[in-house]
Amino acid sequence: MNKGDRQRAAWALYEWAQQPYWALIATFIFTPYFAAGFVGDPARGQSLLGYAGAVSGLLIAVFSPLVGASVDARRNPRIWLVGLAIPFVLASGALWFATPGDASRILPILICLVVAGVSAELSGSVMNALLPLVAKPGQVGRLSGSAWALAYVGALISLFVVLLCFSLPTVPMLGLSKALHEPDRIVGPLVAVWFLAFSWPLMMMAPQPPKIAGQKPLAELWTTIRSLRRRPWMLRFLIGRMLLGDGISSFIAFGGVLAAGMFGWTTTQLGLYAIALSIAAGIGTFIGGRVDQKLGSKTTVLIAAGVVLFGAFGVGLVGRDSLAFVLKVAPPVAGGGLFTSLPERVFLGFSLFVGLTFGPAQASLRAWMAQLAPAGESGRWFGLYALSGKATAFMAPLVIAVGTRWVGDQRIAVAVSALFLATGAVILARVPRQGPEPEAAA
């Protein structure tokens, strides 16, 4: 294996290292536990998570362009990866202390969620900036999609570990107490250990961007922002990506919270739900990388966005004891088995449509950005890419938080997500498949 192959493998492995955070903490296990178990009131818990997401979005919006510009200016990306790993690991591990019924720990745990989320997003921005440097010519989309698929395999394995070792056994491994929700809380330390075990190869062999004499991060960042007037296609892409990505992220982040609150799903049910979505996402992303190679990133993104929107619309029609708001059906019965009620099965079915395509949408958006970004400027543009992914990220969680508190219906999260999704897809439809030659953009 030559140096380039090792770097590509390390880059993809970093995606694998990060994915359990999104699966176990941010989406399927810990945040539903936070809302329904730790806080004890699903609607209030969802509202608090919305406010935390808003704070995270603001911090990422401020810092991600600076990190990207710094990578371009040959501030060693390895230093950034190591520096961001420290708060991520500490904050993730500290989630173990979310003891149920201890209201005094709600704020510290929210702070840990913010720190872990911001660190994960910023390190992802550094990783994305390295994509054009490690991918073979013409295979950016394929590498991006393959890495996403590998990441979902990692998510699956971590979910199986939680289920088989801590959730399903009558006596969980390590003597964990189900009464104290320790199988839910152990995911924080597990994510921290997993990340440390698999992220180090990229930290050691991340390629160095080519040095450009006299380059200053803040000045170059400001120049890049000003150049948006001469690159209207980039502005449209960033706005469209901002709205589409925020819609997808909101649906993913609040889907498990919604299921836990509406159906009373336990860790076992949430874990199986997560496994089903992760399998669908892994298959969809692997296929999506090949579709991207054949049809292009733009077409892949728009097809995926349409399917995600269809799935989100279907999920929004499901209630605890109704379908489409008017058809009354039997609600879930406590102890009645896994996914035995019609609302649960319909919810799961429509969610799988989202699972199949949210991975390809995100992977191809990243590849599309790499094709649009001018040569030698990938770091700062991926910094803006991360910014666009979070510039409105505080808005959707904030609207969800306020809407949930006002309406009292957790399904407001689905409606907000669908609105962002649809608007982003319409804007992206007007963006070219790739940017013009450098002289045309000057």
Short mmCIF file of C-alpha atoms in Angstrom, two decimals:
data_model
loop_
_atom_site.label_atom_id
_atom_site.label_comp_id
_atom_site.label_asym_id
_atom_site.label_seq_id
_atom_site.Cartn_x
_atom_site.Cartn_y
_atom_site.Cartn_z
CA MET A 1 0.00 0.00 0.00
CA ASN A 2 1.56 3.29 -1.09
CA LYS A 3 1.36 6.60 0.79
CA GLY A 4 -1.69 7.81 -1.11
CA ASP A 5 -3.60 4.59 -0.37
CA ARG A 6 -2.68 4.83 3.32
CA GLN A 7 -3.90 8.42 3.46
CA ARG A 8 -7.19 7.51 1.78
CA ALA A 9 -7.66 4.61 4.19
CA ALA A 10 -6.89 6.87 7.18
CA TRP A 11 -9.30 9.51 5.87
CA ALA A 12 -12.13 6.98 5.52
CA LEU A 13 -11.29 5.44 8.92
CA TYR A 14 -11.72 8.86 10.54
CA GLU A 15 -15.32 8.87 9.28
CA TRP A 16 -15.70 5.43 10.90
CA ALA A 17 -14.24 6.83 14.15
CA GLN A 18 -16.73 9.72 14.29
CA GLN A 19 -19.94 7.96 13.28
CA PRO A 20 -20.74 6.29 16.63
CA TYR A 21 -21.03 9.79 18.12
CA TRP A 22 -23.80 10.65 15.68
CA ALA A 23 -25.50 7.26 16.13
CA LEU A 24 -25.20 6.72 19.88
CA ILE A 25 -25.12 10.24 21.33
CA ALA A 26 -26.58 12.75 18.89
CA THR A 27 -29.40 10.67 17.45
CA PHE A 28 -30.56 7.30 18.71
CA ILE A 29 -29.57 6.51 22.31
CA PHE A 30 -28.41 9.37 24.50
CA THR A 31 -30.55 12.31 23.31
CA PRO A 32 -33.80 10.29 23.50
CA TYR A 33 -32.72 9.20 27.00
CA PHE A 34 -31.91 12.83 27.85
CA ALA A 35 -35.42 13.97 26.87
CA ALA A 36 -37.55 11.10 28.14
CA GLY A 37 -35.41 9.64 30.95
CA PHE A 38 -32.93 12.19 32.30
CA VAL A 39 -35.19 15.26 32.08
CA GLY A 40 -38.31 13.12 32.48
CA ASP A 41 -40.57 15.25 30.27
CA PRO A 42 -40.17 14.44 26.53
CA ALA A 43 -41.53 17.80 25.32
CA ARG A 44 -39.38 19.82 27.75
CA GLY A 45 -36.37 17.62 27.00
CA GLN A 46 -36.81 18.15 23.24
CA SER A 47 -37.08 21.88 23.84
CA LEU A 48 -33.83 21.92 25.86
CA LEU A 49 -32.07 19.90 23.14
CA GLY A 50 -33.32 22.44 20.61
CA TYR A 51 -31.78 25.30 22.55
CA ALA A 52 -28.50 23.38 22.90
CA GLY A 53 -28.53 22.76 19.15
CA ALA A 54 -29.04 26.46 18.54
CA VAL A 55 -25.99 27.34 20.67
CA SER A 56 -23.91 24.68 18.90
CA GLY A 57 -24.97 26.02 15.52
CA LEU A 58 -23.93 29.57 16.40
CA LEU A 59 -20.51 28.46 17.67
CA ILE A 60 -19.87 26.32 14.60
CA ALA A 61 -20.98 29.15 12.33
CA VAL A 62 -18.38 31.43 13.93
CA PHE A 63 -15.43 29.04 14.12
CA SER A 64 -15.69 26.68 11.15
CA PRO A 65 -14.65 29.23 8.47
CA LEU A 66 -11.65 30.23 10.59
CA VAL A 67 -10.59 26.60 10.97
CA GLY A 68 -10.92 25.98 7.22
CA ALA A 69 -8.96 29.11 6.32
CA SER A 70 -6.26 28.12 8.81
CA VAL A 71 -5.90 24.70 7.15
CA ASP A 72 -5.49 26.42 3.77
CA ALA A 73 -2.80 28.66 5.24
CA ARG A 74 -0.78 25.52 6.04
CA ARG A 75 -1.58 25.51 9.73
CA ASN A 76 -0.96 21.80 10.14
CA PRO A 77 -4.31 19.96 9.93
CA ARG A 78 -2.89 17.28 12.20
CA ILE A 79 -2.67 19.84 15.01
CA TRP A 80 -6.31 20.78 14.51
CA LEU A 81 -7.40 17.14 14.53
CA VAL A 82 -5.53 16.43 17.78
CA GLY A 83 -6.61 19.70 19.42
CA LEU A 84 -10.28 19.12 18.66
CA ALA A 85 -10.11 15.49 19.77
CA ILE A 86 -9.33 16.47 23.37
CA PRO A 87 -12.57 18.37 24.20
CA PHE A 88 -14.59 15.88 22.16
CA VAL A 89 -13.33 12.89 24.15
CA LEU A 90 -13.70 14.62 27.53
CA ALA A 91 -17.21 15.93 26.84
CA SER A 92 -18.43 12.61 25.44
CA GLY A 93 -17.04 10.66 28.39
CA ALA A 94 -18.67 13.06 30.87
CA LEU A 95 -22.16 12.13 29.63
CA TRP A 96 -21.89 9.11 31.93
CA PHE A 97 -22.79 11.48 34.79
CA ALA A 98 -26.32 12.17 33.45
CA THR A 99 -27.90 10.42 36.43
CA PRO A 100 -31.71 10.29 36.16
CA GLY A 101 -33.60 12.52 38.53
CA ASP A 102 -30.66 14.85 39.25
CA ALA A 103 -31.91 18.18 37.90
CA SER A 104 -28.72 19.95 38.99
CA ARG A 105 -26.82 18.13 36.23
CA ILE A 106 -29.07 19.15 33.34
CA LEU A 107 -27.08 22.29 32.50
CA PRO A 108 -23.62 20.62 32.75
CA ILE A 109 -24.80 17.75 30.54
CA LEU A 110 -26.19 20.23 27.99
CA ILE A 111 -22.81 21.97 27.99
CA CYS A 112 -21.09 18.65 27.35
CA LEU A 113 -23.45 17.98 24.43
CA VAL A 114 -22.61 21.39 22.97
CA VAL A 115 -18.84 20.90 23.39
CA ALA A 116 -18.92 17.41 21.86
CA GLY A 117 -21.11 18.55 18.96
CA VAL A 118 -19.01 21.61 18.14
CA SER A 119 -15.76 19.63 18.34
CA ALA A 120 -17.18 16.91 16.08
CA GLU A 121 -18.37 19.42 13.48
CA LEU A 122 -15.11 21.39 13.43
CA SER A 123 -12.97 18.26 13.10
CA GLY A 124 -15.32 17.18 10.31
CA SER A 125 -14.61 20.49 8.58
CA VAL A 126 -10.87 19.77 8.72
CA MET A 127 -11.47 16.27 7.37
CA ASN A 128 -13.64 17.57 4.52
CA ALA A 129 -10.95 20.08 3.54
CA LEU A 130 -8.55 17.15 3.08
CA LEU A 131 -10.87 15.29 0.67
CA PRO A 132 -9.54 16.89 -2.56
CA LEU A 133 -5.97 16.24 -1.37
CA VAL A 134 -6.37 12.52 -0.69
CA ALA A 135 -8.86 11.43 -3.39
CA LYS A 136 -7.67 10.18 -6.75
CA PRO A 137 -8.49 12.50 -9.68
CA GLY A 138 -12.12 12.11 -10.72
CA GLN A 139 -12.99 9.91 -7.74
CA VAL A 140 -13.93 12.48 -5.11
CA GLY A 141 -17.57 11.36 -5.09
CA ARG A 142 -16.67 7.70 -4.89
CA LEU A 143 -14.28 8.15 -1.96
CA SER A 144 -16.78 10.38 -0.16
CA GLY A 145 -19.59 7.85 -0.60
CA SER A 146 -17.42 4.87 0.33
CA ALA A 147 -16.31 6.62 3.53
CA TRP A 148 -19.91 7.35 4.49
CA ALA A 149 -20.81 3.69 3.86
CA LEU A 150 -17.88 2.55 6.02
CA ALA A 151 -19.01 4.96 8.72
CA TYR A 152 -22.45 3.40 8.83
CA VAL A 153 -20.87 -0.02 9.28
CA GLY A 154 -19.07 1.46 12.28
CA ALA A 155 -22.35 2.85 13.57
CA LEU A 156 -23.97 -0.58 13.20
CA ILE A 157 -21.21 -2.32 15.11
CA SER A 158 -21.34 0.22 17.93
CA LEU A 159 -25.14 -0.12 18.12
CA PHE A 160 -24.86 -3.93 18.27
CA VAL A 161 -22.31 -3.58 21.08
CA VAL A 162 -24.74 -1.43 23.08
CA LEU A 163 -27.67 -3.76 22.45
CA LEU A 164 -25.95 -7.11 22.94
CA CYS A 165 -23.74 -6.11 25.85
CA PHE A 166 -25.79 -3.59 27.80
CA SER A 167 -29.44 -3.41 26.73
CA LEU A 168 -30.77 -6.89 25.92
CA PRO A 169 -29.13 -8.95 28.72
CA THR A 170 -31.08 -9.17 31.96
CA VAL A 171 -27.80 -8.43 33.74
CA PRO A 172 -25.84 -6.00 31.54
CA MET A 173 -22.10 -6.38 31.08
CA LEU A 174 -19.89 -4.55 33.60
CA GLY A 175 -22.72 -4.86 36.14
CA LEU A 176 -24.53 -1.81 34.79
CA SER A 177 -27.85 -0.92 36.38
CA LYS A 178 -30.88 -0.60 34.11
CA ALA A 179 -32.76 1.17 36.92
CA LEU A 180 -30.17 3.96 36.81
CA HIS A 181 -30.18 3.98 32.99
CA GLU A 182 -26.49 3.11 32.93
CA PRO A 183 -26.85 1.25 29.57
CA ASP A 184 -28.01 4.59 28.11
CA ARG A 185 -25.26 6.59 29.80
CA ILE A 186 -22.41 4.22 28.93
CA VAL A 187 -22.59 5.33 25.29
CA GLY A 188 -20.67 8.52 26.16
CA PRO A 189 -17.51 6.74 27.38
CA LEU A 190 -17.93 4.13 24.62
CA VAL A 191 -17.90 6.84 21.94
CA ALA A 192 -14.82 8.44 23.50
CA VAL A 193 -12.87 5.16 23.52
CA TRP A 194 -14.00 4.25 19.99
CA PHE A 195 -12.89 7.62 18.65
CA LEU A 196 -9.47 7.38 20.29
CA ALA A 197 -8.99 3.86 18.90
CA PHE A 198 -9.66 4.72 15.24
CA SER A 199 -9.00 8.42 14.66
CA TRP A 200 -5.24 8.45 15.23
CA PRO A 201 -4.12 7.30 11.72
CA LEU A 202 -5.40 10.49 10.07
CA MET A 203 -3.96 12.57 12.90
CA MET A 204 -0.54 11.08 12.08
CA MET A 205 -0.61 11.09 8.28
CA ALA A 206 -3.01 13.86 7.19
CA PRO A 207 -1.52 15.51 4.08
CA GLN A 208 -0.24 19.04 4.29
CA PRO A 209 -1.95 21.54 1.95
CA PRO A 210 0.48 23.22 -0.48
CA LYS A 211 2.01 26.34 0.99
CA ILE A 212 1.13 29.65 -0.63
CA ALA A 213 3.50 32.52 0.14
CA GLY A 214 2.07 35.38 2.17
CA GLN A 215 -1.22 33.64 2.90
CA LYS A 216 -3.08 34.96 5.95
CA PRO A 217 -6.11 33.02 7.18
CA LEU A 218 -8.41 35.90 8.12
CA ALA A 219 -7.54 37.97 5.06
CA GLU A 220 -8.01 34.97 2.75
CA LEU A 221 -11.30 34.11 4.40
CA TRP A 222 -12.59 37.63 3.90
CA THR A 223 -11.42 37.55 0.28
CA THR A 224 -13.28 34.27 -0.21
CA ILE A 225 -16.49 35.72 1.26
CA ARG A 226 -16.19 38.81 -0.95
CA SER A 227 -15.65 36.61 -4.01
CA LEU A 228 -19.17 35.23 -3.59
CA ARG A 229 -20.37 38.29 -5.53
CA ARG A 230 -18.39 37.01 -8.54
CA ARG A 231 -19.39 33.42 -7.91
CA PRO A 232 -23.19 33.48 -7.57
CA TRP A 233 -23.34 29.72 -8.16
CA MET A 234 -21.27 29.20 -5.00
CA LEU A 235 -23.58 31.46 -3.00
CA ARG A 236 -26.63 29.53 -4.24
CA PHE A 237 -24.93 26.23 -3.44
CA LEU A 238 -24.02 27.30 0.09
CA ILE A 239 -27.52 28.61 0.81
CA GLY A 240 -29.15 25.50 -0.67
CA ARG A 241 -26.79 23.21 1.18
CA MET A 242 -27.44 25.19 4.35
CA LEU A 243 -31.19 24.64 4.20
CA LEU A 244 -31.12 21.06 2.88
CA GLY A 245 -28.46 19.96 5.36
CA ASP A 246 -30.28 21.61 8.22
CA GLY A 247 -33.51 19.84 7.32
CA ILE A 248 -31.76 16.47 7.20
CA SER A 249 -29.85 17.11 10.43
CA SER A 250 -32.98 18.21 12.27
CA PHE A 251 -34.90 15.13 11.18
CA ILE A 252 -32.05 12.82 12.18
CA ALA A 253 -31.47 14.58 15.50
CA PHE A 254 -35.11 14.61 16.59
CA GLY A 255 -36.38 11.36 15.01
CA GLY A 256 -35.30 9.20 17.93
CA VAL A 257 -36.46 11.81 20.45
CA LEU A 258 -39.87 11.84 18.73
CA ALA A 259 -40.15 8.04 18.80
CA ALA A 260 -39.13 7.83 22.46
CA GLY A 261 -41.66 10.44 23.46
CA MET A 262 -44.56 9.35 21.21
CA PHE A 263 -44.27 5.57 21.54
CA GLY A 264 -42.31 5.20 24.77
CA TRP A 265 -39.54 3.26 23.01
CA THR A 266 -36.89 1.80 25.29
CA THR A 267 -33.16 1.62 24.60
CA THR A 268 -33.70 -1.78 22.95
CA GLN A 269 -36.35 -0.45 20.55
CA LEU A 270 -34.35 2.68 19.82
CA GLY A 271 -31.27 0.57 19.21
CA LEU A 272 -33.12 -1.69 16.76
CA TYR A 273 -34.59 1.38 15.06
CA ALA A 274 -31.09 2.81 14.78
CA ILE A 275 -29.72 -0.44 13.38
CA ALA A 276 -32.45 -0.58 10.73
CA LEU A 277 -31.77 3.02 9.67
CA SER A 278 -28.00 2.49 9.72
CA ILE A 279 -28.26 -0.61 7.51
CA ALA A 280 -30.45 1.33 5.10
CA ALA A 281 -28.07 4.30 5.23
CA GLY A 282 -24.99 2.15 4.64
CA ILE A 283 -26.57 0.41 1.65
CA GLY A 284 -27.91 3.68 0.28
CA THR A 285 -24.60 5.49 0.67
CA PHE A 286 -22.58 2.70 -0.93
CA ILE A 287 -24.96 2.67 -3.91
CA GLY A 288 -25.09 6.46 -3.89
CA GLY A 289 -21.34 6.70 -4.37
CA ARG A 290 -21.66 4.63 -7.54
CA VAL A 291 -24.67 6.65 -8.70
CA ASP A 292 -22.65 9.81 -8.09
CA GLN A 293 -19.89 8.39 -10.27
CA LYS A 294 -22.41 7.72 -13.09
CA LEU A 295 -24.91 10.57 -12.85
CA GLY A 296 -22.95 13.23 -11.01
CA SER A 297 -23.21 14.75 -7.54
CA LYS A 298 -25.99 17.21 -8.36
CA THR A 299 -28.39 14.57 -9.69
CA THR A 300 -27.64 12.28 -6.76
CA VAL A 301 -28.32 15.06 -4.24
CA LEU A 302 -31.65 16.06 -5.81
CA ILE A 303 -32.91 12.47 -6.09
CA ALA A 304 -31.90 11.79 -2.49
CA ALA A 305 -33.54 15.02 -1.29
CA GLY A 306 -36.82 14.01 -2.91
CA VAL A 307 -36.85 10.61 -1.21
CA VAL A 308 -35.89 12.10 2.18
CA LEU A 309 -38.73 14.61 1.86
CA PHE A 310 -41.19 11.81 1.04
CA GLY A 311 -40.08 9.85 4.13
CA ALA A 312 -40.24 12.91 6.38
CA PHE A 313 -43.74 13.73 5.13
CA GLY A 314 -44.88 10.19 5.91
CA VAL A 315 -43.39 10.26 9.41
CA GLY A 316 -45.18 13.53 10.10
CA LEU A 317 -48.54 11.86 9.47
CA VAL A 318 -48.00 9.27 12.21
CA GLY A 319 -49.43 9.79 15.68
CA ARG A 320 -49.45 7.58 18.73
CA ASP A 321 -53.03 6.46 18.02
CA SER A 322 -53.75 7.91 14.57
CA LEU A 323 -52.57 8.04 10.96
CA ALA A 324 -52.91 11.13 8.76
CA PHE A 325 -54.49 12.88 11.80
CA VAL A 326 -57.97 11.42 11.11
CA LEU A 327 -57.63 7.63 10.98
CA LYS A 328 -57.84 6.27 14.52
CA VAL A 329 -55.80 3.13 15.23
CA ALA A 330 -54.75 1.13 18.28
CA PRO A 331 -51.80 2.71 20.12
CA PRO A 332 -48.72 0.78 21.30
CA VAL A 333 -49.28 -1.36 24.38
CA ALA A 334 -46.64 -1.52 27.09
CA GLY A 335 -44.99 -4.95 26.99
CA GLY A 336 -46.77 -5.79 23.75
CA GLY A 337 -43.62 -6.64 21.79
CA LEU A 338 -41.34 -4.82 19.39
CA PHE A 339 -43.02 -2.56 16.82
CA THR A 340 -46.33 -4.45 17.07
CA SER A 341 -48.65 -1.44 16.65
CA LEU A 342 -49.56 -0.05 13.23
CA PRO A 343 -48.32 3.51 14.01
CA GLU A 344 -44.90 2.14 15.01
CA ARG A 345 -44.59 0.09 11.82
CA VAL A 346 -45.66 2.97 9.60
CA PHE A 347 -43.23 5.28 11.42
CA LEU A 348 -40.43 2.77 10.91
CA GLY A 349 -41.32 2.21 7.25
CA PHE A 350 -41.25 5.88 6.29
CA SER A 351 -38.09 6.38 8.35
CA LEU A 352 -36.34 3.77 6.21
CA PHE A 353 -36.91 5.93 3.14
CA VAL A 354 -35.03 8.68 4.95
CA GLY A 355 -32.33 6.22 6.01
CA LEU A 356 -31.73 5.05 2.45
CA THR A 357 -31.03 8.50 1.12
CA PHE A 358 -29.80 10.91 3.80
CA GLY A 359 -26.34 9.34 3.55
CA PRO A 360 -26.07 9.76 -0.26
CA ALA A 361 -27.39 13.32 0.04
CA GLN A 362 -24.69 14.30 2.53
CA ALA A 363 -21.87 12.41 0.81
CA SER A 364 -22.70 13.83 -2.62
CA LEU A 365 -23.09 17.35 -1.23
CA ARG A 366 -19.53 17.07 0.06
CA ALA A 367 -18.30 15.74 -3.29
CA TRP A 368 -20.20 18.49 -5.15
CA MET A 369 -18.50 21.11 -2.97
CA ALA A 370 -15.09 19.63 -3.82
CA GLN A 371 -15.93 19.91 -7.54
CA LEU A 372 -17.12 23.51 -7.22
CA ALA A 373 -14.26 24.80 -5.04
CA PRO A 374 -11.35 26.49 -6.90
CA ALA A 375 -8.08 24.57 -6.85
CA GLY A 376 -5.90 25.30 -3.82
CA GLU A 377 -8.77 26.85 -1.84
CA SER A 378 -10.58 23.78 -0.58
CA GLY A 379 -9.92 24.50 3.11
CA ARG A 380 -11.51 27.92 3.21
CA TRP A 381 -14.41 26.85 0.98
CA PHE A 382 -15.05 23.82 3.14
CA GLY A 383 -14.92 26.19 6.09
CA LEU A 384 -17.74 28.15 4.45
CA TYR A 385 -19.36 24.81 3.64
CA ALA A 386 -19.35 23.95 7.35
CA LEU A 387 -20.59 27.48 8.07
CA SER A 388 -23.44 27.04 5.60
CA GLY A 389 -24.27 23.77 7.29
CA LYS A 390 -24.63 25.57 10.60
CA ALA A 391 -25.53 29.18 9.76
CA THR A 392 -29.20 28.28 10.11
CA ALA A 393 -28.59 25.21 12.27
CA PHE A 394 -29.53 27.29 15.28
CA MET A 395 -32.77 28.32 13.56
CA ALA A 396 -34.33 24.89 13.02
CA PRO A 397 -33.63 23.63 16.58
CA LEU A 398 -34.78 27.01 17.93
CA VAL A 399 -38.02 26.87 15.93
CA ILE A 400 -38.48 23.26 17.04
CA ALA A 401 -37.79 24.19 20.68
CA VAL A 402 -40.22 27.13 20.68
CA GLY A 403 -42.80 25.27 18.57
CA THR A 404 -42.73 22.19 20.78
CA ARG A 405 -43.16 24.32 23.88
CA TRP A 406 -45.98 26.31 22.28
CA VAL A 407 -47.90 23.57 20.46
CA GLY A 408 -47.06 20.68 22.78
CA ASP A 409 -46.71 18.26 19.85
CA GLN A 410 -43.30 16.76 19.15
CA ARG A 411 -44.19 16.31 15.46
CA ILE A 412 -43.46 20.00 14.94
CA ALA A 413 -39.85 18.81 14.48
CA VAL A 414 -40.84 16.91 11.32
CA ALA A 415 -42.73 19.86 9.84
CA VAL A 416 -39.79 22.21 10.38
CA SER A 417 -37.36 19.68 8.89
CA ALA A 418 -39.53 19.18 5.78
CA LEU A 419 -39.78 22.94 5.18
CA PHE A 420 -35.99 23.35 5.26
CA LEU A 421 -35.52 20.28 3.06
CA ALA A 422 -37.88 21.43 0.33
CA THR A 423 -36.53 24.99 0.21
CA GLY A 424 -32.92 23.81 0.02
CA ALA A 425 -33.64 21.37 -2.81
CA VAL A 426 -35.33 24.08 -4.90
CA ILE A 427 -32.31 26.38 -4.55
CA LEU A 428 -29.78 23.61 -5.29
CA ALA A 429 -31.59 22.78 -8.53
CA ARG A 430 -30.27 26.10 -9.93
CA VAL A 431 -26.60 25.35 -9.15
CA PRO A 432 -24.29 24.03 -11.93
CA ARG A 433 -22.70 20.60 -11.66
CA GLN A 434 -19.22 22.10 -11.34
CA GLY A 435 -17.59 25.51 -11.25
CA PRO A 436 -16.14 27.21 -14.33
CA GLU A 437 -12.46 27.23 -15.12
CA PRO A 438 -10.35 29.54 -12.88
CA GLU A 439 -10.05 32.25 -15.51
CA ALA A 440 -13.82 32.34 -15.95
CA ALA A 441 -14.37 32.84 -12.24
CA ALA A 442 -11.79 35.59 -11.92
#
